[in-house]
PDB file of C-alpha atoms in Angstrom:
ATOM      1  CA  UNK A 127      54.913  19.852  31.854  1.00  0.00           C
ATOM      2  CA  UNK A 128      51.441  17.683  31.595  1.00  0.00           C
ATOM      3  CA  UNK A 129      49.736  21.142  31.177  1.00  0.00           C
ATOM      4  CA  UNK A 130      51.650  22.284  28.272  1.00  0.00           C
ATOM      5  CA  UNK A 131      51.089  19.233  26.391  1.00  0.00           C
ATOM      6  CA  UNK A 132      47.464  19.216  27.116  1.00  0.00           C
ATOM      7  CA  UNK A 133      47.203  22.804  25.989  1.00  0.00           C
ATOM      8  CA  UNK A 134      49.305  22.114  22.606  1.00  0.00           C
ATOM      9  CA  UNK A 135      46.929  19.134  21.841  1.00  0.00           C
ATOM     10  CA  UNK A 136      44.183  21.506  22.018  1.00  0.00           C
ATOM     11  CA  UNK A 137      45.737  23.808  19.852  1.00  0.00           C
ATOM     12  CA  UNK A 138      46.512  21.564  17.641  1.00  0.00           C
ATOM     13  CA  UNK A 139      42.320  20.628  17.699  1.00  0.00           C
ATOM     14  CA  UNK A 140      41.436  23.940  17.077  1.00  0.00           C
ATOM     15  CA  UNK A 141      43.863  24.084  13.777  1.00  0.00           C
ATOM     16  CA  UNK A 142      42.548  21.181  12.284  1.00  0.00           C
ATOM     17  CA  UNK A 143      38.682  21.781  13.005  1.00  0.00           C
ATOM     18  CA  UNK A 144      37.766  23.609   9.966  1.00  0.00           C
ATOM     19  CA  UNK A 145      39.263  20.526   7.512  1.00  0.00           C
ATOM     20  CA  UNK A 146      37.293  18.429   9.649  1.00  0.00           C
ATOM     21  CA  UNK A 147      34.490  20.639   9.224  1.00  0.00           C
ATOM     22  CA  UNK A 148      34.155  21.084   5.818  1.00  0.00           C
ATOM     23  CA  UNK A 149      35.101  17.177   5.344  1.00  0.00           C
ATOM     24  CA  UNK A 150      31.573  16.676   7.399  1.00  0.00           C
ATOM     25  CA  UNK A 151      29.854  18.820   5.089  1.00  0.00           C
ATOM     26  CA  UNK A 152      30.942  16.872   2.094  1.00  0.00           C
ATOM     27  CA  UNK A 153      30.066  13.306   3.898  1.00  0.00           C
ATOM     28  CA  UNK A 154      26.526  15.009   5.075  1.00  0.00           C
ATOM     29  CA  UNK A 155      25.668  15.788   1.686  1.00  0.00           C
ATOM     30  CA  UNK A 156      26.561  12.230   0.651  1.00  0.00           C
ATOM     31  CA  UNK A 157      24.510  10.849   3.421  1.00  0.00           C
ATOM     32  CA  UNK A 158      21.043  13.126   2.329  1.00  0.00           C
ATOM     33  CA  UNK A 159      21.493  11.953  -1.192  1.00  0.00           C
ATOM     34  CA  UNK A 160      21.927   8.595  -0.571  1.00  0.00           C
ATOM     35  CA  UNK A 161      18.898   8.715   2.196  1.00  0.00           C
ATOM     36  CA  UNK A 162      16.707  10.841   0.472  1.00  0.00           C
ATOM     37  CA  UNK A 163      17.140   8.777  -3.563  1.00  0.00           C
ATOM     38  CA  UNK A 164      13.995   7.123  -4.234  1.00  0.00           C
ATOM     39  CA  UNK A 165      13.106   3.612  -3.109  1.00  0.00           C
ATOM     40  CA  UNK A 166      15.230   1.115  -4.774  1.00  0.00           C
ATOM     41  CA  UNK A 167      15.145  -2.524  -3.677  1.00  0.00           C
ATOM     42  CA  UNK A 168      18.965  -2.556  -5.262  1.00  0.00           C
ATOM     43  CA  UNK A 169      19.915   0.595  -2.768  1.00  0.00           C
ATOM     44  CA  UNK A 170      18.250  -0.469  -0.074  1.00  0.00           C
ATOM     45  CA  UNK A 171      21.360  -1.044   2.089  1.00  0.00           C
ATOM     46  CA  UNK A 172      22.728   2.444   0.950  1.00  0.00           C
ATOM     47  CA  UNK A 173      19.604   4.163   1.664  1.00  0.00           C
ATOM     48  CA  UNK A 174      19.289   2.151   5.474  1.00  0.00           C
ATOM     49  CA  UNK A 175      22.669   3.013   6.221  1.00  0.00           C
ATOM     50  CA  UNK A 176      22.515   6.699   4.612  1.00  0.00           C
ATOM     51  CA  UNK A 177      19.241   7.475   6.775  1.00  0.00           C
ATOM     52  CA  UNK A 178      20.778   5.920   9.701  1.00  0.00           C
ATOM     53  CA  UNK A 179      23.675   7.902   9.989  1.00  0.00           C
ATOM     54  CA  UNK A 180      21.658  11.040   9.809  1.00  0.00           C
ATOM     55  CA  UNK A 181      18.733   9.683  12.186  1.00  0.00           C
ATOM     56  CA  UNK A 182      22.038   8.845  15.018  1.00  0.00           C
ATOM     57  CA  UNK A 183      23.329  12.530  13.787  1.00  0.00           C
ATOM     58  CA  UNK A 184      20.106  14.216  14.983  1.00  0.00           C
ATOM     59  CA  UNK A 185      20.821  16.396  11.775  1.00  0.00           C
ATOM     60  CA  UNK A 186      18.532  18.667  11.173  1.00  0.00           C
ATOM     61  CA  UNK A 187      14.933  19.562  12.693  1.00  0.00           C
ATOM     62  CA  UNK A 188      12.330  17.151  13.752  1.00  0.00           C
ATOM     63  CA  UNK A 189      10.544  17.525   9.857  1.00  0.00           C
ATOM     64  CA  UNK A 190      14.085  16.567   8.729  1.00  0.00           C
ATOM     65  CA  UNK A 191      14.263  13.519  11.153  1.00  0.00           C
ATOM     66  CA  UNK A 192      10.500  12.619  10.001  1.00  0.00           C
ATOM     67  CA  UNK A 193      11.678  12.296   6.644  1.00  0.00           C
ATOM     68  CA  UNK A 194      14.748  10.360   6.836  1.00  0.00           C
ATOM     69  CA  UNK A 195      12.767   7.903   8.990  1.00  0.00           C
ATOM     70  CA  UNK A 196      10.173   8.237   6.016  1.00  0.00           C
ATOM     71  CA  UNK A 197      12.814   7.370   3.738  1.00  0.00           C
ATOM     72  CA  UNK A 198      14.281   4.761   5.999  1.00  0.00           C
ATOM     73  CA  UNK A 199      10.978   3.276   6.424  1.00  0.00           C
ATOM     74  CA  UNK A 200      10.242   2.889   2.705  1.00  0.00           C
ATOM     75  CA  UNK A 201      13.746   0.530   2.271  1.00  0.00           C
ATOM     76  CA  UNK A 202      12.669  -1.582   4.874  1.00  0.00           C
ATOM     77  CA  UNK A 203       9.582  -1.778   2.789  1.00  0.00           C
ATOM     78  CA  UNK A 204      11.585  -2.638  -0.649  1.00  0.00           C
ATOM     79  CA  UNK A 205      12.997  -5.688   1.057  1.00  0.00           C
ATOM     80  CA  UNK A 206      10.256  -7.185   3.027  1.00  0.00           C
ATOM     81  CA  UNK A 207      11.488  -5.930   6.703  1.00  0.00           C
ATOM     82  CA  UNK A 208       7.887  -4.896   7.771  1.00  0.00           C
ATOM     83  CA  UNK A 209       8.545  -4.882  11.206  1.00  0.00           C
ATOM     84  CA  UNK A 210      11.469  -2.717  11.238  1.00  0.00           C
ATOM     85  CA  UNK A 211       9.673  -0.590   8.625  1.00  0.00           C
ATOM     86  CA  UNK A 212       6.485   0.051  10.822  1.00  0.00           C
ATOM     87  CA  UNK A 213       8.754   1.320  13.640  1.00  0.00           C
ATOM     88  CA  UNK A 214      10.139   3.574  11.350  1.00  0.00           C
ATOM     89  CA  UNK A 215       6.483   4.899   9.985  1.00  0.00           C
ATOM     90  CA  UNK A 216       5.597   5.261  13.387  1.00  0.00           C
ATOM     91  CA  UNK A 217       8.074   7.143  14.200  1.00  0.00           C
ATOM     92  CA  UNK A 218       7.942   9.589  11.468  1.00  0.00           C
ATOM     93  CA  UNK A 219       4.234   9.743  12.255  1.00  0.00           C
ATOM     94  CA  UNK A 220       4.489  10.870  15.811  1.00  0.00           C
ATOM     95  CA  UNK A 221       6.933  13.631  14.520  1.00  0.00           C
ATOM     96  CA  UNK A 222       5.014  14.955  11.093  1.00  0.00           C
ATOM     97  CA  UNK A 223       1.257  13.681  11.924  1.00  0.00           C
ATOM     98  CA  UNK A 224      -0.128  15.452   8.960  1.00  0.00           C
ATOM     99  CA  UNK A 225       2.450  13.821   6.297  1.00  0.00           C
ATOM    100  CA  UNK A 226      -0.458  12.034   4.209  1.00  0.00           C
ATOM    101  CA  UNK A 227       1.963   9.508   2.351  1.00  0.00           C
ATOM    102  CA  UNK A 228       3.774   8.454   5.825  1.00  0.00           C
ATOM    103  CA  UNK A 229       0.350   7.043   6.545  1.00  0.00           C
ATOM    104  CA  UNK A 230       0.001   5.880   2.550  1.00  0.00           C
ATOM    105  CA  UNK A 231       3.012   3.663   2.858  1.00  0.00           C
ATOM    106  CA  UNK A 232       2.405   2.508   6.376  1.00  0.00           C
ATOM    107  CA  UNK A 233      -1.164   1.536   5.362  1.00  0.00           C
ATOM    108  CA  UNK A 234       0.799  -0.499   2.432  1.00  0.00           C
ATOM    109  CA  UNK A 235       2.788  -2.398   4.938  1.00  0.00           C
ATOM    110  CA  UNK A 236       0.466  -3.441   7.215  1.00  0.00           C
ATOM    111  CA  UNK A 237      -2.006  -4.921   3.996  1.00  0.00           C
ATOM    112  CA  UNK A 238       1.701  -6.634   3.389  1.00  0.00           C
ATOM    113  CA  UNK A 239       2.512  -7.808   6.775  1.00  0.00           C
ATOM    114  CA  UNK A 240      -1.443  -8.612   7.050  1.00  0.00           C
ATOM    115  CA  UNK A 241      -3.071  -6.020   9.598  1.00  0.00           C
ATOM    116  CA  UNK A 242      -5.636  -5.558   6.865  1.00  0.00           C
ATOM    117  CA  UNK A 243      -7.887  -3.485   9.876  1.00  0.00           C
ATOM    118  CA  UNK A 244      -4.798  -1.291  10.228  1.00  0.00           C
ATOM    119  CA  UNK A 245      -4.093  -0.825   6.798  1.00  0.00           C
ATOM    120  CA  UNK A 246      -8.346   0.718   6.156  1.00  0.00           C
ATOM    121  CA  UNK A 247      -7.885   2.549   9.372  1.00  0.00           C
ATOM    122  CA  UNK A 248      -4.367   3.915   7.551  1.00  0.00           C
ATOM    123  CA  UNK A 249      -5.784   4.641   4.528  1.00  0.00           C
ATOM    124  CA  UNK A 250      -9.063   6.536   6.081  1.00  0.00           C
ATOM    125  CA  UNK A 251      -6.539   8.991   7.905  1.00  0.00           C
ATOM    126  CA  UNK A 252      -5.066  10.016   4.317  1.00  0.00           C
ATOM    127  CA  UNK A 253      -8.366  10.607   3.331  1.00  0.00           C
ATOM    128  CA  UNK A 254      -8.871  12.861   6.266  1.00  0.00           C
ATOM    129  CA  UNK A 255      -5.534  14.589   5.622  1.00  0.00           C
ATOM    130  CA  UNK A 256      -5.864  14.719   1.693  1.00  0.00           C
ATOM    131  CA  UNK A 257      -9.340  14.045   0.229  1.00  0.00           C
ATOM    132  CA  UNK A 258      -7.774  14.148  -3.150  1.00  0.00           C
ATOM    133  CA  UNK A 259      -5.308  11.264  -2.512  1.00  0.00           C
ATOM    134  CA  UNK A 260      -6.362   8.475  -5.303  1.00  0.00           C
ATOM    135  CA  UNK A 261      -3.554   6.114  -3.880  1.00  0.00           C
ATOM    136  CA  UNK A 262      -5.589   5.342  -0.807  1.00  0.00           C
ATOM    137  CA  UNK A 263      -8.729   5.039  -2.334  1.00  0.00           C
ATOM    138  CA  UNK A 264      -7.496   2.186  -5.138  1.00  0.00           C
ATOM    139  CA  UNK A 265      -5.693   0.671  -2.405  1.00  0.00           C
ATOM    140  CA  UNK A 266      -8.862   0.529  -0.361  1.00  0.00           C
ATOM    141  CA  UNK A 267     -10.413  -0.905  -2.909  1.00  0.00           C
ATOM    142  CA  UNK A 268      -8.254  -3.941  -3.611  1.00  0.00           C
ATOM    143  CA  UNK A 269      -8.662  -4.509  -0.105  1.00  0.00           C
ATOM    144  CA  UNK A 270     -12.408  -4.415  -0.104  1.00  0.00           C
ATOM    145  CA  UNK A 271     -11.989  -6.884  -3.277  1.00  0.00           C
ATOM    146  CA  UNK A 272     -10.687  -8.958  -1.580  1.00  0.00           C
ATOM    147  CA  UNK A 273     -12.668  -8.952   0.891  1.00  0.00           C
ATOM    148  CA  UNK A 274     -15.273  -9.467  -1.771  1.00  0.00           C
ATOM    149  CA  UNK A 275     -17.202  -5.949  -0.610  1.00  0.00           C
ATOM    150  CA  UNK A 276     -17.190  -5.319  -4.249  1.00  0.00           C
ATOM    151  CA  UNK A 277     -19.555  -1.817  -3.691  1.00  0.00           C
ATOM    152  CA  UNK A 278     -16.970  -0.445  -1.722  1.00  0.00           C
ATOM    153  CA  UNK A 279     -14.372  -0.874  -3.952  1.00  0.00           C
ATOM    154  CA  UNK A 280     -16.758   0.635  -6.778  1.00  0.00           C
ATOM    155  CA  UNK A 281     -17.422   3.370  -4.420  1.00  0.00           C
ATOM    156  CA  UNK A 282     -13.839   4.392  -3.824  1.00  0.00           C
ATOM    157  CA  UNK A 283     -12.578   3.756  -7.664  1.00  0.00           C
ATOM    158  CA  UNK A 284     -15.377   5.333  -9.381  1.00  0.00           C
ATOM    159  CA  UNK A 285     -14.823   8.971  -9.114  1.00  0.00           C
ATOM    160  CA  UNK A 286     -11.589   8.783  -9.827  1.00  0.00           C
ATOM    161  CA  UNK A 287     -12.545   6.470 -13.309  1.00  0.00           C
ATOM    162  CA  UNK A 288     -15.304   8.551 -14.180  1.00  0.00           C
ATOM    163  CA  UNK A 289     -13.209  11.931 -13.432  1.00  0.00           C
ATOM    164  CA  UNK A 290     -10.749  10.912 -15.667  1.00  0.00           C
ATOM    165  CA  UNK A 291     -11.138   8.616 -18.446  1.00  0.00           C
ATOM    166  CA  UNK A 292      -7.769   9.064 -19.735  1.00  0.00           C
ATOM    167  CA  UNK A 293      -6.803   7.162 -16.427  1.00  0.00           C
ATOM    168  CA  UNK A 294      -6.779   3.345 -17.880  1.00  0.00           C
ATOM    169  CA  UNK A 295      -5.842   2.019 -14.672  1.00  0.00           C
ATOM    170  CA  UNK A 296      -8.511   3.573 -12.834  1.00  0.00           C
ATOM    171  CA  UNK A 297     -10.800   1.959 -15.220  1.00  0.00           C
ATOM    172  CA  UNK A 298      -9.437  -1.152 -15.567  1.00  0.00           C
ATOM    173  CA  UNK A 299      -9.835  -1.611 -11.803  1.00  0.00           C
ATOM    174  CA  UNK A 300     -13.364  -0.346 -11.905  1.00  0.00           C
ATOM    175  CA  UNK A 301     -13.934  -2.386 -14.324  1.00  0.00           C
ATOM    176  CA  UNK A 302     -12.788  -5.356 -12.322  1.00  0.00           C
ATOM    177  CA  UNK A 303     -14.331  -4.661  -9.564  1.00  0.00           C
ATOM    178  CA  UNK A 304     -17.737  -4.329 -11.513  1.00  0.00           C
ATOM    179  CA  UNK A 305     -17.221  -7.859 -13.183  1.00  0.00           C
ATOM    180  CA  UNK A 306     -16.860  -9.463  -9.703  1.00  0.00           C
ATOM    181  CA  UNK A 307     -19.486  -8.034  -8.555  1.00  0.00           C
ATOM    182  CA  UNK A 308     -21.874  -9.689 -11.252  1.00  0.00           C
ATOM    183  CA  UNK A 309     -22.250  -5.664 -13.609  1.00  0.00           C
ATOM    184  CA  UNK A 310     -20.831  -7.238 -16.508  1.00  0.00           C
ATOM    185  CA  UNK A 311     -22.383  -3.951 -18.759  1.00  0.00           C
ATOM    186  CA  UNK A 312     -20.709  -1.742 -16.864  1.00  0.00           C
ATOM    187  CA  UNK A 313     -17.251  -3.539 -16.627  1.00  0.00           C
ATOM    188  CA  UNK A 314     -17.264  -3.701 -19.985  1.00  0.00           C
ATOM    189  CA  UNK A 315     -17.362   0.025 -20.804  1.00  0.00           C
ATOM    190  CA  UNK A 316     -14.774   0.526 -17.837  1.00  0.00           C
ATOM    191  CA  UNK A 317     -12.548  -2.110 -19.870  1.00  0.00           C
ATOM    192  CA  UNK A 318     -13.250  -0.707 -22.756  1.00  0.00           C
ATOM    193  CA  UNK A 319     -12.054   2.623 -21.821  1.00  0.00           C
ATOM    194  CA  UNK A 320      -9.107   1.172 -20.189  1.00  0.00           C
ATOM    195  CA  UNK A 321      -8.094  -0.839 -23.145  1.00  0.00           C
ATOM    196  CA  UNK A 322      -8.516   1.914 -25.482  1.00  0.00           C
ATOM    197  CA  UNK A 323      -6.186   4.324 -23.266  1.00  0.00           C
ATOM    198  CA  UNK A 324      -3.624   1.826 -21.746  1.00  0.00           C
ATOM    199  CA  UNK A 325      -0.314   0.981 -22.969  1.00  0.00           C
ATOM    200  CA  UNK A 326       0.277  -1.964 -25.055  1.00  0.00           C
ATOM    201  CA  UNK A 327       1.084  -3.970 -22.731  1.00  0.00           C
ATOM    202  CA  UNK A 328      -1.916  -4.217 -21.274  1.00  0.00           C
ATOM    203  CA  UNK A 329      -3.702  -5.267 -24.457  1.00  0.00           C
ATOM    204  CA  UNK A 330      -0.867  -7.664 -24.865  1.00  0.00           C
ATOM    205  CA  UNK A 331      -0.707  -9.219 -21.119  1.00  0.00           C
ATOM    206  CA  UNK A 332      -4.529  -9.231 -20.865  1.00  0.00           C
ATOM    207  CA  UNK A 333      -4.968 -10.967 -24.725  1.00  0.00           C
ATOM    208  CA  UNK A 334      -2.485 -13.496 -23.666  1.00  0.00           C
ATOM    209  CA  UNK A 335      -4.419 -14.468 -20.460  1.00  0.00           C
ATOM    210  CA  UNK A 336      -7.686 -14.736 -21.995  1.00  0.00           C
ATOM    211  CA  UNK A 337      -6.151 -16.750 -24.733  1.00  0.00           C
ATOM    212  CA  UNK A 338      -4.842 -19.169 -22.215  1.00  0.00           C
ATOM    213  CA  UNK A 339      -7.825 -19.246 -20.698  1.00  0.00           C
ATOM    214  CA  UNK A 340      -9.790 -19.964 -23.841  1.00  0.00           C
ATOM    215  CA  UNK A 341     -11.619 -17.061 -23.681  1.00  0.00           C
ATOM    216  CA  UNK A 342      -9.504 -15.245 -26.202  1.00  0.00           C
ATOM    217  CA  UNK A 343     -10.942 -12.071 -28.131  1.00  0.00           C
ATOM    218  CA  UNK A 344     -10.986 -12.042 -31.970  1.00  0.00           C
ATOM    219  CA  UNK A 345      -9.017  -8.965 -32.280  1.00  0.00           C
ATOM    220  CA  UNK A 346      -6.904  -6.352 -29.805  1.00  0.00           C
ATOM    221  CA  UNK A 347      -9.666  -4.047 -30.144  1.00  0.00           C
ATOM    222  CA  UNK A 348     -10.664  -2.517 -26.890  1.00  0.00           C
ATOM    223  CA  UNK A 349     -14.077  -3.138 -27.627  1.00  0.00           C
ATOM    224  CA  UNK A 350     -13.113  -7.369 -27.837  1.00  0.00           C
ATOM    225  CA  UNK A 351     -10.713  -6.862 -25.554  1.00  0.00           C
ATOM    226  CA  UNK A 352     -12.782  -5.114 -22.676  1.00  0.00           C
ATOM    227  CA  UNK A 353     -15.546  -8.320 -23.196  1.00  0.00           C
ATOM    228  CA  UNK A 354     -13.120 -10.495 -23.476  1.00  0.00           C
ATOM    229  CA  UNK A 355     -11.656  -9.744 -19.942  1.00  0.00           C
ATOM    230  CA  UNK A 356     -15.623  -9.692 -18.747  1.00  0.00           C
ATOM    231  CA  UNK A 357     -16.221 -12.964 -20.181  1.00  0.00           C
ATOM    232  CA  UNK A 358     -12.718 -14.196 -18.121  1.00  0.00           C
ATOM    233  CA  UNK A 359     -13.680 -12.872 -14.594  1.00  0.00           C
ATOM    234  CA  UNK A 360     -17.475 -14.386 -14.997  1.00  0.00           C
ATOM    235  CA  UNK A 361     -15.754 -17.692 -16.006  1.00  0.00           C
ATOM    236  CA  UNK A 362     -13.523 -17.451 -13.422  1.00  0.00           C
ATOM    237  CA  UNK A 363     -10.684 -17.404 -14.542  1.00  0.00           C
ATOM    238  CA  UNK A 364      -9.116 -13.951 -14.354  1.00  0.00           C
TER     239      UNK A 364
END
């Protein structure tokens, strides 16, 4: 008698398995979109849980496992869990080693968590991977600026300023990093090209400042603008 029951629950497995089945499909398509969205400090929770369910799941190959710990990684990020989000970059390095924003975003989080060493040695390994990353190179810089190694961050920003002057931000950090290091002529032509191709915001944030600061320019022209914002870092006060 124990037999026959045992073999009609496991007939009565085997009917139900393809409802189950296709109900997994549905909740694993749920889980990827919710794991793979983009960074959101709102969907964090979603995106943990999401990414977790898959990483437990071993779904997929290992590049599909690199990413969801990517992913996972990067909502650790959004809310300031930097240790649990360097586990999860190193992780998803050891299993995709050539993914150059893995290392991007990892260098991020260490400047963050403050392994600055860690963060230059990041960066210099997306360099290696993908010369043409500009991410690593401006975030190089800001740490060299403050580190006050002002011609290293010229050095890193400058091609990518003088490549492309329709990139104000580019500029404007150039430009910075020129004014700090005591080239007031040129980081007023990298303002002024900045000023002249940024959004209006930045004319309006940046003429506020140097207002405030008494150091206002006489006009939003990029021209008062860009030695306006020279004048501001010489004084100090920018």
């Amino acid at each position: 008698m124990m037999r026959r029951v045992a073999l009609a629950v496991l007939m009565a497995a085997l009917a139900v398995q393809p409802v189950v089945a296709m109900q997994d499909d549905a909740a694993i398509a749920k889980l990827e979109t919710d794991c793979l969205r983009d960074s959101d400090q709102d969907l964090a929770d979603r995106m943990i849980e999401a990414c977790t369910a898959l990483i437990d799941g071993e779904r997929g190959d290992s590049s599909d496992i690199a990413e969801y710990l990517y992913r996972r990684a990067n909502a650790y990020e959004e809310i300031q869990e930097y240790a649990a989000a360097l586990a999860d970059y190193d992780a998803a390095i050891a299993l995709r080693p050539d993914h150059d924003d893995t290392w991007l975003n990892r260098g991020l989080t260490r400047r963050r968590s403050g392994d600055i060493e860690g963060a230059l040695a990041d960066y210099a390994e997306v360099l290696r991977i993908n010369p043409a990353n500009p991410l690593a190179r401006t975030n190089r810089a800001f740490i060299a600026i403050d580190l006050e190694r002002y011609d290293e961050a010229i050095r890193d920003l400058k091609p990518q300023a003088e490549g492309d002057p329709d990139d104000w931000a580019a500029n404007f950090n150039l430009g910075a990093a020129y004014a700090y290091n005591r080239q007031y002529d040129a980081a007023r032509a990298a303002f002024e090209i900045a000023f002249a191709n940024g959004p209006a915001w930045l004319t309006d944030e940046y003429a506020s400042r140097m207002s405030v600061a008494g150091l206002g320019p006489s006009s939003l022209a990029p021209k008062d603008l860009a030695e306006g914002m020279t004048a501001c870092i010489r004084a100090g006060d920018c």
